[in-house]
PDB file of C-alpha atoms and ligand atoms in Angstrom:
ATOM      1  CA  UNK B   8     -19.473  -4.352 -13.825  1.00 43.00           C
ATOM      2  CA  UNK B   9     -20.802  -1.039 -11.982  1.00 42.00           C
ATOM      3  CA  UNK B  10     -23.111  -1.466  -9.491  1.00 42.00           C
ATOM      4  CA  UNK B  11     -25.798   0.956  -7.950  1.00 41.00           C
ATOM      5  CA  UNK B  12     -24.198   0.617  -4.799  1.00 44.00           C
ATOM      6  CA  UNK B  13     -20.990   2.376  -6.248  1.00 45.00           C
ATOM      7  CA  UNK B  14     -22.024   5.583  -7.923  1.00 42.00           C
ATOM      8  CA  UNK B  15     -21.745   8.766  -6.998  1.00 46.00           C
ATOM      9  CA  UNK B  16     -21.356   9.602  -3.088  1.00 54.00           C
ATOM     10  CA  UNK B  17     -21.995   5.588  -2.265  1.00 90.00           C
ATOM     11  CA  UNK B  18     -18.785   5.055  -2.584  1.00 97.00           C
ATOM     12  CA  UNK B  19     -18.151   6.810   0.399  1.00 97.00           C
ATOM     13  CA  UNK B  20     -20.535   5.363   3.609  1.00 94.00           C
ATOM     14  CA  UNK B  21     -19.558   7.078   6.498  1.00 96.00           C
ATOM     15  CA  UNK B  22     -17.816  10.418   8.163  1.00 97.00           C
ATOM     16  CA  UNK B  23     -14.152   8.405   8.599  1.00 98.00           C
ATOM     17  CA  UNK B  24     -14.466   7.478   4.971  1.00 97.00           C
ATOM     18  CA  UNK B  25     -15.298  11.036   4.327  1.00 97.00           C
ATOM     19  CA  UNK B  26     -12.981  12.022   6.222  1.00 97.00           C
ATOM     20  CA  UNK B  27      -9.660   9.782   4.499  1.00 98.00           C
ATOM     21  CA  UNK B  28     -11.096  10.158   1.753  1.00 98.00           C
ATOM     22  CA  UNK B  29     -10.992  14.243   1.999  1.00 97.00           C
ATOM     23  CA  UNK B  30      -7.402  13.861   3.644  1.00 97.00           C
ATOM     24  CA  UNK B  31      -5.875  11.992   0.065  1.00 97.00           C
ATOM     25  CA  UNK B  32      -7.483  14.350  -1.912  1.00 98.00           C
ATOM     26  CA  UNK B  33      -6.145  17.529  -0.463  1.00 96.00           C
ATOM     27  CA  UNK B  34      -2.989  16.216   0.305  1.00 94.00           C
ATOM     28  CA  UNK B  35      -1.438  17.065  -3.361  1.00 95.00           C
ATOM     29  CA  UNK B  36       1.778  18.825  -2.626  1.00 95.00           C
ATOM     30  CA  UNK B  37       3.482  15.821  -1.068  1.00 97.00           C
ATOM     31  CA  UNK B  38       6.859  16.232  -2.301  1.00 97.00           C
ATOM     32  CA  UNK B  39       7.853  13.073  -0.611  1.00 97.00           C
ATOM     33  CA  UNK B  40       6.016  11.228  -2.688  1.00 98.00           C
ATOM     34  CA  UNK B  41       5.841  13.420  -6.310  1.00 98.00           C
ATOM     35  CA  UNK B  42       9.424  13.871  -6.071  1.00 98.00           C
ATOM     36  CA  UNK B  43      10.102  10.520  -5.898  1.00 98.00           C
ATOM     37  CA  UNK B  44       7.736   9.447  -8.628  1.00 98.00           C
ATOM     38  CA  UNK B  45       8.702  12.022 -11.414  1.00 98.00           C
ATOM     39  CA  UNK B  46      12.434   9.685 -11.069  1.00 98.00           C
ATOM     40  CA  UNK B  47      10.605   7.401 -13.718  1.00 97.00           C
ATOM     41  CA  UNK B  48       6.691   8.324 -13.263  1.00 97.00           C
ATOM     42  CA  UNK B  49       5.676   5.372 -10.714  1.00 98.00           C
ATOM     43  CA  UNK B  50       4.184   6.796  -8.055  1.00 98.00           C
ATOM     44  CA  UNK B  51       3.733   5.443  -4.392  1.00 98.00           C
ATOM     45  CA  UNK B  52       2.304   5.231  -1.537  1.00 98.00           C
ATOM     46  CA  UNK B  53       3.794   2.885   0.075  1.00 98.00           C
ATOM     47  CA  UNK B  54       7.584   2.701   1.872  1.00 98.00           C
ATOM     48  CA  UNK B  55      11.118   0.748   0.957  1.00 98.00           C
ATOM     49  CA  UNK B  56      12.600  -2.449   1.739  1.00 98.00           C
ATOM     50  CA  UNK B  57      16.267  -3.369   1.559  1.00 98.00           C
ATOM     51  CA  UNK B  58      19.684  -1.981   2.514  1.00 98.00           C
ATOM     52  CA  UNK B  59      20.317   1.653   1.208  1.00 98.00           C
ATOM     53  CA  UNK B  60      23.992   2.226  -0.502  1.00 98.00           C
ATOM     54  CA  UNK B  61      25.484   4.165   1.751  1.00 97.00           C
ATOM     55  CA  UNK B  62      27.646   6.240  -0.679  1.00 97.00           C
ATOM     56  CA  UNK B  63      24.750   8.365  -1.180  1.00 98.00           C
ATOM     57  CA  UNK B  64      25.404  10.313   1.756  1.00 97.00           C
ATOM     58  CA  UNK B  65      28.840  11.156   0.999  1.00 95.00           C
ATOM     59  CA  UNK B  66      29.768  12.886  -2.535  1.00 89.00           C
ATOM     60  CA  UNK B  67      28.789  15.953  -3.751  1.00 96.00           C
ATOM     61  CA  UNK B  68      26.903  18.147  -0.813  1.00 95.00           C
ATOM     62  CA  UNK B  69      25.092  19.964  -3.689  1.00 97.00           C
ATOM     63  CA  UNK B  70      23.488  16.759  -5.356  1.00 97.00           C
ATOM     64  CA  UNK B  71      23.014  14.456  -1.941  1.00 98.00           C
ATOM     65  CA  UNK B  72      19.076  15.332  -1.499  1.00 98.00           C
ATOM     66  CA  UNK B  73      18.764  14.135  -5.250  1.00 98.00           C
ATOM     67  CA  UNK B  74      21.343  11.065  -5.062  1.00 98.00           C
ATOM     68  CA  UNK B  75      18.732  10.241  -1.350  1.00 98.00           C
ATOM     69  CA  UNK B  76      15.591  11.063  -3.492  1.00 98.00           C
ATOM     70  CA  UNK B  77      16.871   8.490  -6.161  1.00 98.00           C
ATOM     71  CA  UNK B  78      17.932   6.069  -3.030  1.00 98.00           C
ATOM     72  CA  UNK B  79      14.392   6.076  -1.397  1.00 98.00           C
ATOM     73  CA  UNK B  80      12.604   5.394  -4.686  1.00 98.00           C
ATOM     74  CA  UNK B  81      14.209   2.261  -5.571  1.00 99.00           C
ATOM     75  CA  UNK B  82      14.011   1.211  -1.845  1.00 99.00           C
ATOM     76  CA  UNK B  83       9.881   1.849  -2.675  1.00 99.00           C
ATOM     77  CA  UNK B  84       9.803  -0.304  -5.900  1.00 98.00           C
ATOM     78  CA  UNK B  85      11.957  -3.165  -4.330  1.00 99.00           C
ATOM     79  CA  UNK B  86       9.479  -2.796  -1.803  1.00 99.00           C
ATOM     80  CA  UNK B  87       6.709  -3.476  -4.723  1.00 99.00           C
ATOM     81  CA  UNK B  88       8.325  -5.884  -6.627  1.00 98.00           C
ATOM     82  CA  UNK B  89       8.593  -7.985  -3.617  1.00 98.00           C
ATOM     83  CA  UNK B  90       5.104  -8.047  -3.123  1.00 99.00           C
ATOM     84  CA  UNK B  91       4.577  -8.754  -6.797  1.00 98.00           C
ATOM     85  CA  UNK B  92       7.020 -11.965  -6.241  1.00 98.00           C
ATOM     86  CA  UNK B  93       4.377 -13.217  -4.229  1.00 98.00           C
ATOM     87  CA  UNK B  94       1.657 -13.247  -6.677  1.00 98.00           C
ATOM     88  CA  UNK B  95       2.100 -16.789  -7.378  1.00 95.00           C
ATOM     89  CA  UNK B  96       1.881 -17.536 -11.500  1.00 96.00           C
ATOM     90  CA  UNK B  97      -0.249 -15.194 -13.393  1.00 98.00           C
ATOM     91  CA  UNK B  98      -1.023 -15.425 -16.833  1.00 98.00           C
ATOM     92  CA  UNK B  99      -1.887 -12.395 -18.902  1.00 98.00           C
ATOM     93  CA  UNK B 100      -5.338 -13.384 -19.294  1.00 98.00           C
ATOM     94  CA  UNK B 101      -5.689 -13.472 -15.409  1.00 98.00           C
ATOM     95  CA  UNK B 102      -7.331 -10.063 -13.790  1.00 98.00           C
ATOM     96  CA  UNK B 103      -5.721  -8.466 -10.787  1.00 98.00           C
ATOM     97  CA  UNK B 104      -7.063  -6.155  -7.966  1.00 99.00           C
ATOM     98  CA  UNK B 105      -4.873  -3.541  -6.621  1.00 99.00           C
ATOM     99  CA  UNK B 106      -7.271  -2.532  -3.436  1.00 99.00           C
ATOM    100  CA  UNK B 107      -6.428   0.897  -2.555  1.00 98.00           C
ATOM    101  CA  UNK B 108      -4.367   1.863  -5.390  1.00 98.00           C
ATOM    102  CA  UNK B 109      -3.223   4.934  -4.322  1.00 98.00           C
ATOM    103  CA  UNK B 110      -1.356   7.032  -7.505  1.00 98.00           C
ATOM    104  CA  UNK B 111      -1.216   3.623  -9.416  1.00 98.00           C
ATOM    105  CA  UNK B 112       2.543   2.544  -8.617  1.00 98.00           C
ATOM    106  CA  UNK B 113       2.156  -1.128  -7.944  1.00 98.00           C
ATOM    107  CA  UNK B 114      -0.649  -1.507 -10.577  1.00 98.00           C
ATOM    108  CA  UNK B 115       1.403  -0.175 -13.651  1.00 98.00           C
ATOM    109  CA  UNK B 116       4.869  -2.270 -12.183  1.00 98.00           C
ATOM    110  CA  UNK B 117       2.167  -5.924 -12.338  1.00 98.00           C
ATOM    111  CA  UNK B 118       1.017  -4.847 -15.426  1.00 98.00           C
ATOM    112  CA  UNK B 119       4.454  -4.390 -17.042  1.00 98.00           C
ATOM    113  CA  UNK B 120       5.721  -7.823 -15.249  1.00 98.00           C
ATOM    114  CA  UNK B 121       2.546 -10.219 -15.747  1.00 98.00           C
ATOM    115  CA  UNK B 122       1.048  -8.473 -19.123  1.00 98.00           C
ATOM    116  CA  UNK B 123      -2.608  -9.114 -17.737  1.00 98.00           C
ATOM    117  CA  UNK B 124      -5.490  -6.566 -17.033  1.00 98.00           C
ATOM    118  CA  UNK B 125      -5.272  -4.658 -13.589  1.00 98.00           C
ATOM    119  CA  UNK B 126      -7.906  -2.586 -11.708  1.00 98.00           C
ATOM    120  CA  UNK B 127      -7.314  -0.424  -8.921  1.00 98.00           C
ATOM    121  CA  UNK B 128      -9.474   0.678  -6.355  1.00 98.00           C
ATOM    122  CA  UNK B 129      -9.253   3.991  -4.487  1.00 98.00           C
ATOM    123  CA  UNK B 130     -11.793   6.034  -2.910  1.00 98.00           C
ATOM    124  CA  UNK B 131      -9.424   9.478  -3.565  1.00 98.00           C
ATOM    125  CA  UNK B 132     -11.109  11.024  -6.567  1.00 98.00           C
ATOM    126  CA  UNK B 133      -7.846  13.119  -7.204  1.00 98.00           C
ATOM    127  CA  UNK B 134      -5.954   9.684  -6.877  1.00 98.00           C
ATOM    128  CA  UNK B 135      -8.205   7.729  -9.351  1.00 98.00           C
ATOM    129  CA  UNK B 136      -7.741  10.655 -12.108  1.00 98.00           C
ATOM    130  CA  UNK B 137      -3.884  10.901 -11.046  1.00 98.00           C
ATOM    131  CA  UNK B 138      -3.746   7.387 -11.817  1.00 98.00           C
ATOM    132  CA  UNK B 139      -5.833   7.160 -14.673  1.00 98.00           C
ATOM    133  CA  UNK B 140      -3.505   9.850 -16.255  1.00 98.00           C
ATOM    134  CA  UNK B 141      -0.134   8.165 -15.662  1.00 98.00           C
ATOM    135  CA  UNK B 142      -1.854   4.893 -17.243  1.00 98.00           C
ATOM    136  CA  UNK B 143      -2.961   6.676 -20.428  1.00 98.00           C
ATOM    137  CA  UNK B 144       0.920   8.284 -20.391  1.00 98.00           C
ATOM    138  CA  UNK B 145       2.046   5.064 -20.703  1.00 98.00           C
ATOM    139  CA  UNK B 146      -0.246   3.800 -22.987  1.00 98.00           C
ATOM    140  CA  UNK B 147      -1.795   1.145 -20.874  1.00 98.00           C
ATOM    141  CA  UNK B 148      -4.995   2.522 -19.831  1.00 98.00           C
ATOM    142  CA  UNK B 149      -6.739  -0.310 -21.856  1.00 98.00           C
ATOM    143  CA  UNK B 150      -5.124  -2.706 -19.350  1.00 98.00           C
ATOM    144  CA  UNK B 151      -4.322  -0.840 -16.045  1.00 98.00           C
ATOM    145  CA  UNK B 152      -8.101   1.006 -14.786  1.00 98.00           C
ATOM    146  CA  UNK B 153      -8.212   2.470 -11.612  1.00 98.00           C
ATOM    147  CA  UNK B 154     -12.144   3.131 -10.111  1.00 98.00           C
ATOM    148  CA  UNK B 155     -13.246   5.432  -7.764  1.00 98.00           C
ATOM    149  CA  UNK B 156     -14.647   2.745  -5.693  1.00 98.00           C
ATOM    150  CA  UNK B 157     -14.399   1.623  -2.026  1.00 98.00           C
ATOM    151  CA  UNK B 158     -12.557  -1.335  -1.475  1.00 98.00           C
ATOM    152  CA  UNK B 159     -15.439  -2.940   1.263  1.00 98.00           C
ATOM    153  CA  UNK B 160     -17.655  -3.381  -1.951  1.00 97.00           C
ATOM    154  CA  UNK B 161     -15.850  -3.304  -5.223  1.00 98.00           C
ATOM    155  CA  UNK B 162     -18.689  -4.088  -7.480  1.00 97.00           C
ATOM    156  CA  UNK B 163     -16.291  -6.058  -9.512  1.00 98.00           C
ATOM    157  CA  UNK B 164     -17.878  -9.893 -10.543  1.00 98.00           C
ATOM    158  CA  UNK B 165     -18.054 -12.656  -8.275  1.00 98.00           C
ATOM    159  CA  UNK B 166     -14.610 -14.981  -8.703  1.00 98.00           C
ATOM    160  CA  UNK B 167     -13.279 -12.879 -11.187  1.00 98.00           C
ATOM    161  CA  UNK B 168      -9.926 -12.598 -10.139  1.00 98.00           C
ATOM    162  CA  UNK B 169      -6.607 -14.262  -9.673  1.00 98.00           C
ATOM    163  CA  UNK B 170      -4.840 -12.394  -7.117  1.00 98.00           C
ATOM    164  CA  UNK B 171      -5.683  -9.254  -5.024  1.00 99.00           C
ATOM    165  CA  UNK B 172      -3.360  -7.105  -3.253  1.00 99.00           C
ATOM    166  CA  UNK B 173      -3.318  -4.375  -0.375  1.00 99.00           C
ATOM    167  CA  UNK B 174       0.355  -2.669   0.023  1.00 98.00           C
ATOM    168  CA  UNK B 175      -0.077  -0.520   3.142  1.00 98.00           C
ATOM    169  CA  UNK B 176      -3.810   0.203   2.782  1.00 98.00           C
ATOM    170  CA  UNK B 177      -5.482  -2.352   5.382  1.00 99.00           C
ATOM    171  CA  UNK B 178      -5.441   0.324   8.218  1.00 98.00           C
ATOM    172  CA  UNK B 179      -8.019   2.114   6.632  1.00 98.00           C
ATOM    173  CA  UNK B 180     -11.074  -0.565   6.801  1.00 98.00           C
ATOM    174  CA  UNK B 181     -11.968  -3.421   9.229  1.00 98.00           C
ATOM    175  CA  UNK B 182     -10.198  -6.630   8.280  1.00 98.00           C
ATOM    176  CA  UNK B 183     -13.550  -8.857   8.355  1.00 98.00           C
ATOM    177  CA  UNK B 184     -15.865  -7.726   5.700  1.00 98.00           C
ATOM    178  CA  UNK B 185     -12.447  -6.454   3.637  1.00 98.00           C
ATOM    179  CA  UNK B 186     -11.327 -10.122   3.621  1.00 99.00           C
ATOM    180  CA  UNK B 187     -15.082 -11.153   3.261  1.00 98.00           C
ATOM    181  CA  UNK B 188     -15.143  -9.303  -0.049  1.00 98.00           C
ATOM    182  CA  UNK B 189     -11.579 -10.384  -1.262  1.00 99.00           C
ATOM    183  CA  UNK B 190     -12.709 -13.781  -0.550  1.00 98.00           C
ATOM    184  CA  UNK B 191     -15.953 -13.101  -3.133  1.00 98.00           C
ATOM    185  CA  UNK B 192     -13.388 -11.902  -5.598  1.00 98.00           C
ATOM    186  CA  UNK B 193     -11.176 -14.815  -5.522  1.00 98.00           C
ATOM    187  CA  UNK B 194     -11.559 -17.714  -7.484  1.00 92.00           C
ATOM    188  CA  UNK B 195     -10.979 -20.962  -5.642  1.00 96.00           C
ATOM    189  CA  UNK B 196      -6.982 -21.107  -5.182  1.00 97.00           C
ATOM    190  CA  UNK B 197      -6.612 -16.947  -5.764  1.00 98.00           C
ATOM    191  CA  UNK B 198      -4.248 -15.570  -3.712  1.00 98.00           C
ATOM    192  CA  UNK B 199      -4.241 -12.892  -1.621  1.00 99.00           C
ATOM    193  CA  UNK B 200      -1.142 -10.976  -0.708  1.00 99.00           C
ATOM    194  CA  UNK B 201      -0.805  -8.170   1.812  1.00 99.00           C
ATOM    195  CA  UNK B 202       2.474  -5.800   3.375  1.00 99.00           C
ATOM    196  CA  UNK B 203       1.191  -3.606   6.043  1.00 99.00           C
ATOM    197  CA  UNK B 204       1.760  -2.468   9.401  1.00 98.00           C
ATOM    198  CA  UNK B 205       0.766  -4.365  12.729  1.00 98.00           C
ATOM    199  CA  UNK B 206       1.279  -3.000  16.026  1.00 98.00           C
ATOM    200  CA  UNK B 207       2.267  -6.126  18.370  1.00 97.00           C
ATOM    201  CA  UNK B 208      -0.147  -8.007  20.467  1.00 96.00           C
ATOM    202  CA  UNK B 209       2.613  -9.629  22.626  1.00 96.00           C
ATOM    203  CA  UNK B 210       3.821  -6.038  24.064  1.00 91.00           C
ATOM    204  CA  UNK B 211       0.369  -4.907  24.409  1.00 84.00           C
ATOM    205  CA  UNK B 212      -1.832  -2.530  23.054  1.00 90.00           C
ATOM    206  CA  UNK B 213      -0.945   0.296  21.050  1.00 95.00           C
ATOM    207  CA  UNK B 214       2.357   2.133  21.755  1.00 97.00           C
ATOM    208  CA  UNK B 215       2.691   5.709  21.720  1.00 98.00           C
ATOM    209  CA  UNK B 216       4.603   5.797  18.657  1.00 98.00           C
ATOM    210  CA  UNK B 217       1.774   3.505  16.932  1.00 98.00           C
ATOM    211  CA  UNK B 218      -0.726   6.288  18.026  1.00 98.00           C
ATOM    212  CA  UNK B 219       1.135   9.340  16.409  1.00 98.00           C
ATOM    213  CA  UNK B 220       1.467   6.815  13.136  1.00 98.00           C
ATOM    214  CA  UNK B 221      -2.144   6.362  13.665  1.00 98.00           C
ATOM    215  CA  UNK B 222      -2.627  10.313  14.104  1.00 98.00           C
ATOM    216  CA  UNK B 223      -0.980  11.378  11.130  1.00 97.00           C
ATOM    217  CA  UNK B 224      -2.549   9.409   8.295  1.00 97.00           C
ATOM    218  CA  UNK B 225      -6.017   9.317   9.980  1.00 97.00           C
ATOM    219  CA  UNK B 226      -5.979   5.378  10.113  1.00 98.00           C
ATOM    220  CA  UNK B 227      -6.550   2.562  12.383  1.00 98.00           C
ATOM    221  CA  UNK B 228      -3.457   0.042  12.590  1.00 98.00           C
ATOM    222  CA  UNK B 229      -4.562  -3.452  13.779  1.00 98.00           C
ATOM    223  CA  UNK B 230      -2.508  -5.837  15.884  1.00 98.00           C
ATOM    224  CA  UNK B 231      -1.417  -8.550  14.448  1.00 98.00           C
ATOM    225  CA  UNK B 232      -3.677 -11.081  15.415  1.00 98.00           C
ATOM    226  CA  UNK B 233      -6.505  -9.589  13.697  1.00 98.00           C
ATOM    227  CA  UNK B 234      -5.051 -10.491  10.205  1.00 98.00           C
ATOM    228  CA  UNK B 235      -5.097 -13.703  10.869  1.00 98.00           C
ATOM    229  CA  UNK B 236      -8.226 -14.047  12.653  1.00 98.00           C
ATOM    230  CA  UNK B 237      -9.985 -11.904   9.598  1.00 99.00           C
ATOM    231  CA  UNK B 238      -8.097 -14.891   7.307  1.00 98.00           C
ATOM    232  CA  UNK B 239      -9.242 -17.869   9.125  1.00 98.00           C
ATOM    233  CA  UNK B 240     -12.741 -16.139   9.158  1.00 98.00           C
ATOM    234  CA  UNK B 241     -12.803 -15.867   5.200  1.00 98.00           C
ATOM    235  CA  UNK B 242     -11.412 -19.053   3.752  1.00 98.00           C
ATOM    236  CA  UNK B 243      -8.204 -17.518   3.660  1.00 98.00           C
ATOM    237  CA  UNK B 244      -5.157 -19.932   4.327  1.00 98.00           C
ATOM    238  CA  UNK B 245      -1.754 -18.530   4.765  1.00 98.00           C
ATOM    239  CA  UNK B 246       1.519 -19.705   3.025  1.00 98.00           C
ATOM    240  CA  UNK B 247       4.147 -16.842   3.705  1.00 98.00           C
ATOM    241  CA  UNK B 248       4.246 -14.875   6.201  1.00 98.00           C
ATOM    242  CA  UNK B 249       7.574 -12.512   6.584  1.00 98.00           C
ATOM    243  CA  UNK B 250       8.568  -9.971   9.316  1.00 98.00           C
ATOM    244  CA  UNK B 251      10.136  -7.333   6.930  1.00 98.00           C
ATOM    245  CA  UNK B 252      10.743  -4.811   9.976  1.00 98.00           C
ATOM    246  CA  UNK B 253      14.531  -5.222   9.972  1.00 98.00           C
ATOM    247  CA  UNK B 254      14.658  -4.625   6.190  1.00 98.00           C
ATOM    248  CA  UNK B 255      12.310  -1.563   6.365  1.00 99.00           C
ATOM    249  CA  UNK B 256      14.530   0.219   9.062  1.00 98.00           C
ATOM    250  CA  UNK B 257      17.043   1.125   6.398  1.00 98.00           C
ATOM    251  CA  UNK B 258      14.598   2.963   4.496  1.00 99.00           C
ATOM    252  CA  UNK B 259      13.575   4.906   7.789  1.00 98.00           C
ATOM    253  CA  UNK B 260      17.118   5.856   8.721  1.00 98.00           C
ATOM    254  CA  UNK B 261      17.725   7.048   5.350  1.00 98.00           C
ATOM    255  CA  UNK B 262      14.560   9.017   4.664  1.00 98.00           C
ATOM    256  CA  UNK B 263      15.448  11.080   8.107  1.00 98.00           C
ATOM    257  CA  UNK B 264      18.458  12.521   6.076  1.00 97.00           C
ATOM    258  CA  UNK B 265      16.392  13.527   3.169  1.00 98.00           C
ATOM    259  CA  UNK B 266      14.715  17.479   2.623  1.00 97.00           C
ATOM    260  CA  UNK B 267      11.435  15.634   1.784  1.00 98.00           C
ATOM    261  CA  UNK B 268      11.274  14.026   5.521  1.00 98.00           C
ATOM    262  CA  UNK B 269       7.801  14.943   6.468  1.00 98.00           C
ATOM    263  CA  UNK B 270       9.020  14.287  10.281  1.00 98.00           C
ATOM    264  CA  UNK B 271       6.783  10.955  11.083  1.00 98.00           C
ATOM    265  CA  UNK B 272      10.460   9.427  10.551  1.00 98.00           C
ATOM    266  CA  UNK B 273      10.795   9.544  14.045  1.00 98.00           C
ATOM    267  CA  UNK B 274       7.694   7.498  14.920  1.00 98.00           C
ATOM    268  CA  UNK B 275       8.234   5.061  12.477  1.00 98.00           C
ATOM    269  CA  UNK B 276      11.733   4.019  13.742  1.00 98.00           C
ATOM    270  CA  UNK B 277      10.814   4.430  17.543  1.00 98.00           C
ATOM    271  CA  UNK B 278       7.703   1.783  16.740  1.00 98.00           C
ATOM    272  CA  UNK B 279       9.875  -0.466  15.023  1.00 98.00           C
ATOM    273  CA  UNK B 280      13.087  -0.628  17.364  1.00 98.00           C
ATOM    274  CA  UNK B 281      10.575  -0.894  20.687  1.00 97.00           C
ATOM    275  CA  UNK B 282       9.248  -3.874  19.121  1.00 97.00           C
ATOM    276  CA  UNK B 283       5.344  -2.316  19.045  1.00 97.00           C
ATOM    277  CA  UNK B 284       4.997  -2.288  15.364  1.00 98.00           C
ATOM    278  CA  UNK B 285       5.679  -5.003  12.663  1.00 98.00           C
ATOM    279  CA  UNK B 286       5.985  -4.350   8.998  1.00 98.00           C
ATOM    280  CA  UNK B 287       4.553  -7.556   7.620  1.00 98.00           C
ATOM    281  CA  UNK B 288       3.985  -9.338   4.415  1.00 99.00           C
ATOM    282  CA  UNK B 289       1.589 -11.984   4.545  1.00 99.00           C
ATOM    283  CA  UNK B 290       0.352 -14.152   1.896  1.00 99.00           C
ATOM    284  CA  UNK B 291      -2.468 -16.291   1.503  1.00 98.00           C
ATOM    285  CA  UNK B 292      -4.539 -18.679  -0.309  1.00 98.00           C
ATOM    286  CA  UNK B 293      -8.324 -18.852  -0.709  1.00 98.00           C
ATOM    287  CA  UNK B 294      -9.914 -22.228  -0.377  1.00 98.00           C
TER     288      UNK B 294
HETATM  289  C1  GPP Q   2       1.495   6.098   2.689  1.00 93.79           C
HETATM  290  O1  GPP Q   2       2.060   6.067   1.977  1.00 93.79           O
HETATM  291  C2  GPP Q   2       1.043   4.747   4.023  1.00 93.79           C
HETATM  292  C3  GPP Q   2      -0.223   4.818   4.655  1.00 93.79           C
HETATM  293  C4  GPP Q   2      -0.720   6.177   4.796  1.00 93.79           C
HETATM  294  C5  GPP Q   2      -0.255   3.693   5.594  1.00 93.79           C
HETATM  295  C6  GPP Q   2       0.122   3.665   6.570  1.00 93.79           C
HETATM  296  C7  GPP Q   2       1.176   2.649   6.360  1.00 93.79           C
HETATM  297  C8  GPP Q   2       1.781   2.041   7.607  1.00 93.79           C
HETATM  298  C9  GPP Q   2       2.950   0.855   7.415  1.00 93.79           C
HETATM  299  C10 GPP Q   2       1.086   2.352   8.780  1.00 93.79           C
HETATM  300  P1  GPP Q   2       2.681   7.384   1.841  1.00 93.79           P
HETATM  301  O2  GPP Q   2       3.840   7.160   0.698  1.00 93.79           O
HETATM  302  O3  GPP Q   2       1.500   8.352   1.215  1.00 93.79           O
HETATM  303  O4  GPP Q   2       3.366   8.122   2.699  1.00 93.79           O
HETATM  304  P2  GPP Q   2       4.394   9.176   2.991  1.00 93.79           P
HETATM  305  O5  GPP Q   2       3.847  10.360   2.232  1.00 93.79           O
HETATM  306  O6  GPP Q   2       4.878   9.569   4.776  1.00 93.79           O
HETATM  307  O7  GPP Q   2       5.537   9.346   2.369  1.00 93.79           O
HETATM  308 MG1   MG Q   3       5.475   8.001   0.480  1.00 93.79          MG
END
């Protein structure tokens, strides 16, 4: 399944991709992700969904931070569960792709739920190694495999996937070649699920708050319209679109109170509240 184009330095094609890989390779002491993941060994690189339990902010001050960390982790795991809910019926013989798999949490959850093989790809060698160690520690490394590959050119076989998802990773790539690669990988009727942050075409261009998010993560948040143009151009037909914005705001409000907050919380809250930015779930079928 490996092609020469995926070997060694071929994975990183541009200076931009190298700078993104460098960010994730060197961002190793990120307590906002490690402290949460250490709770149960599911390491996420995405945000949370749902209401938080307000009692975590009350109770003994000495253990308050611990309670908030556990609650943020619960909301992030709930987000991944929501994404997986939309993959449709998956058989244990199917193969899935996690495009931009980070430290691996969503892939592990998919394998637990469906019992099928999952491949994750990341352009961060550090993340790939970390995630493979997690799969090995759980004894699922025969089923869940992470690869140092580029999601724009995965090298996996044509038509080999029943479903593909991107969990907050599409802001790192041009959507047209990305969805062309996904269309190649999916069999007819295969499903693509995306959770993303996108900016609002209706209110105009990129707001200051959205630009701050781009700057922090070295990403390029797309306008909402780009998703639907790029899906349509690549034979994807949307079946479900949900604006998750009101359901992610509580996560950010709670995150403002935690010791491991990074300072980006205010930008997310401003962007969501002013309406310049949406947290979107998009589900589409390949025809
Ligand atoms: C990172 O998650 C997510 C991104 C870099 C993509 C940007 C997402 C948008 C919705 C715009 P993380 O868990 O690594 O971030 P943090 O360290 O802030 O928790
Ligand atoms: Mg995080």
